[in-house]
C-alpha cells in the first residue's frame, strides 16, 4: 500500500512570530522555518506503518516555495522514500492544497494519506477534511491511535470529553493529533542517505490545479500586549483585591 504524507513548511514553533510592518502578513524573511509539528507526527506514523510491513512506499509531499524542499528532506531523513514538491509562490489555502493532494493521490494510486490535524501557522484545520470530501474517502481526524488490518483502519480520535474509536474502510484519510506518537530524530546517517533520495518538482498546473487564493487578507495584527502583573504581600491583600478591585469573588 502506498501512503502519501503531506508536510507543510511553517515558521518554527520556537520563533516569536512578528507581523510585517505593512500589516499584510506574518514576517517569514530571515526566520527559521521547520516542518509543521503535527506533520512530524504524521511522518512518524507513516514510518511505523512501513516498519510493520503494512505500507510499502511513503511519498512526502509539500506545496509551496522552493524552500519546502528542506521540509521534504526532513521527512526523507525520518524514513519517507521519496518526495514531491509542488512548487508555487502563490499563498496556498486549504482548498488549493486539497486539490493538489487529490490530483497526486489519483496519479500515485495512494490508498492512505496521513496529514497533520492542523498547520500551526494559519490554524486552518481543514485540508484533511477537504481532501476526504474531494476524494469521497472516509476520514479519521484527530487520531491518537491507528491500527490497520484487513483493509480497515481503526482510529481512536481525541474528541471533546474523551476518546472515540471508529473503523474506516481503506482507502482513507487520517489526521494526526499530538498524542499519536513521539516523532523520532533523524540520525546523521539517515540525513546523509536522505540526500540521495529523489524529489520530483512539479507545478500546480501540471496537476491541472489553479491555486489562486479565494480569500483576501484585510489585515494582520499582533495581539494586544498583556499588562504587567503585580505582587501582593499576603493572602489577605490578594483576597481584598480580587473582591474589591477585580470583583471576581
Ligand atoms: P491546515 O488545514 O492548513 O491546518 O493543514 C492541515 C494539514 O494539511 C497540515 O498539517 C499538512 O499535513 C497539510 N498541509 C497544509 N498545507 C500544506 C502544504 N502547503 N503542503 C503540504 N501539506 C500541507
Short mmCIF file of N, CA and C and ligand atoms in Angstrom, two decimals, residues 5-9 36 38-39 42 61-64 68 92 94 97 101 114-129, ligand 1:
data_model
loop_
_atom_site.label_atom_id
_atom_site.label_comp_id
_atom_site.label_asym_id
_atom_site.label_seq_id
_atom_site.Cartn_x
_atom_site.Cartn_y
_atom_site.Cartn_z
N UNK A 5 2.20 11.44 2.55
CA UNK A 5 2.23 12.23 3.78
C UNK A 5 2.57 13.68 3.44
N UNK A 6 1.57 14.56 3.53
CA UNK A 6 1.81 15.96 3.19
C UNK A 6 2.51 16.69 4.34
N UNK A 7 3.57 17.43 4.00
CA UNK A 7 4.34 18.13 5.04
C UNK A 7 4.42 19.61 4.71
N UNK A 8 4.01 20.44 5.65
CA UNK A 8 4.00 21.88 5.40
C UNK A 8 5.19 22.56 6.07
N UNK A 9 5.75 23.52 5.36
CA UNK A 9 6.86 24.33 5.90
C UNK A 9 6.23 25.52 6.60
N UNK A 36 5.86 21.52 9.98
CA UNK A 36 4.73 21.66 10.91
C UNK A 36 4.77 20.49 11.92
N UNK A 38 2.70 18.80 13.70
CA UNK A 38 1.75 17.70 13.53
C UNK A 38 2.11 16.82 12.32
N UNK A 39 2.83 17.43 11.35
CA UNK A 39 3.25 16.66 10.18
C UNK A 39 4.41 15.72 10.55
N UNK A 42 2.74 12.82 11.76
CA UNK A 42 2.18 12.05 10.63
C UNK A 42 3.27 11.23 9.93
N UNK A 61 4.97 14.90 0.46
CA UNK A 61 4.57 15.95 -0.49
C UNK A 61 4.54 17.29 0.22
N UNK A 62 5.11 18.31 -0.41
CA UNK A 62 4.95 19.65 0.14
C UNK A 62 4.58 20.59 -1.00
N UNK A 63 3.69 21.52 -0.71
CA UNK A 63 3.29 22.50 -1.71
C UNK A 63 3.71 23.87 -1.21
N UNK A 64 4.37 24.63 -2.08
CA UNK A 64 4.80 25.97 -1.68
C UNK A 64 6.10 26.36 -2.36
N UNK A 68 10.55 24.61 0.48
CA UNK A 68 9.81 23.44 1.02
C UNK A 68 10.58 22.14 0.78
N UNK A 92 -1.00 29.55 -0.35
CA UNK A 92 -1.94 28.45 -0.57
C UNK A 92 -2.99 28.35 0.54
N UNK A 94 -6.29 26.01 2.19
CA UNK A 94 -6.53 24.57 2.30
C UNK A 94 -7.20 23.94 1.07
N UNK A 97 -4.59 23.30 -1.55
CA UNK A 97 -3.71 22.18 -1.16
C UNK A 97 -4.47 20.86 -1.32
N UNK A 101 -3.41 17.72 -3.54
CA UNK A 101 -3.21 16.38 -2.95
C UNK A 101 -4.12 15.36 -3.62
N UNK A 114 -1.86 10.41 5.46
CA UNK A 114 -1.83 10.86 6.85
C UNK A 114 -1.31 12.29 6.86
N UNK A 115 -2.18 13.22 7.27
CA UNK A 115 -1.80 14.63 7.36
C UNK A 115 -1.69 15.02 8.83
N UNK A 116 -1.16 16.23 9.07
CA UNK A 116 -1.26 16.79 10.41
C UNK A 116 -2.70 17.25 10.61
N UNK A 117 -3.14 17.32 11.88
CA UNK A 117 -4.52 17.78 12.08
C UNK A 117 -4.66 19.26 11.75
N UNK A 118 -3.55 19.98 11.78
CA UNK A 118 -3.61 21.43 11.69
C UNK A 118 -2.21 21.97 11.42
N UNK A 119 -2.14 23.01 10.60
CA UNK A 119 -0.85 23.68 10.42
C UNK A 119 -0.78 24.81 11.43
N UNK A 120 0.36 24.93 12.14
CA UNK A 120 0.41 25.88 13.26
C UNK A 120 0.56 27.33 12.81
N UNK A 121 0.70 27.56 11.49
CA UNK A 121 0.78 28.97 11.06
C UNK A 121 -0.61 29.58 10.87
N UNK A 122 -1.44 28.95 10.03
CA UNK A 122 -2.76 29.53 9.74
C UNK A 122 -3.87 28.90 10.58
N UNK A 123 -3.55 27.82 11.33
CA UNK A 123 -4.56 27.16 12.19
C UNK A 123 -5.86 26.87 11.46
N UNK A 124 -5.78 26.36 10.25
CA UNK A 124 -6.99 26.15 9.46
C UNK A 124 -7.75 24.88 9.87
N UNK A 125 -7.00 23.80 10.10
CA UNK A 125 -7.63 22.51 10.45
C UNK A 125 -8.69 22.14 9.41
N UNK A 126 -8.32 22.17 8.14
CA UNK A 126 -9.31 21.97 7.09
C UNK A 126 -8.84 21.08 5.95
N UNK A 127 -7.53 21.01 5.72
CA UNK A 127 -7.04 20.37 4.49
C UNK A 127 -7.40 18.89 4.43
N UNK A 128 -7.20 18.17 5.53
CA UNK A 128 -7.51 16.73 5.53
C UNK A 128 -9.00 16.49 5.27
N UNK A 129 -9.84 17.28 5.92
CA UNK A 129 -11.28 17.13 5.75
C UNK A 129 -11.69 17.43 4.31
P1 LIG B 1 -4.40 23.12 7.69
O1 LIG B 1 -5.71 22.62 7.16
O2 LIG B 1 -3.84 24.27 6.86
O3 LIG B 1 -4.44 23.43 9.16
O4 LIG B 1 -3.33 21.95 7.49
C1 LIG B 1 -3.58 20.61 7.88
C2 LIG B 1 -2.53 19.69 7.27
O5 LIG B 1 -2.60 19.74 5.84
C3 LIG B 1 -1.10 20.03 7.60
O6 LIG B 1 -0.73 19.51 8.88
C4 LIG B 1 -0.36 19.32 6.46
O7 LIG B 1 -0.29 17.92 6.69
C5 LIG B 1 -1.30 19.56 5.29
N1 LIG B 1 -0.92 20.77 4.53
C6 LIG B 1 -1.47 22.01 4.62
N2 LIG B 1 -0.84 22.88 3.80
C7 LIG B 1 0.14 22.16 3.17
C8 LIG B 1 1.14 22.47 2.19
N3 LIG B 1 1.27 23.70 1.67
N4 LIG B 1 1.96 21.47 1.78
C9 LIG B 1 1.85 20.23 2.29
N5 LIG B 1 0.93 19.88 3.20
C10 LIG B 1 0.09 20.82 3.64
#
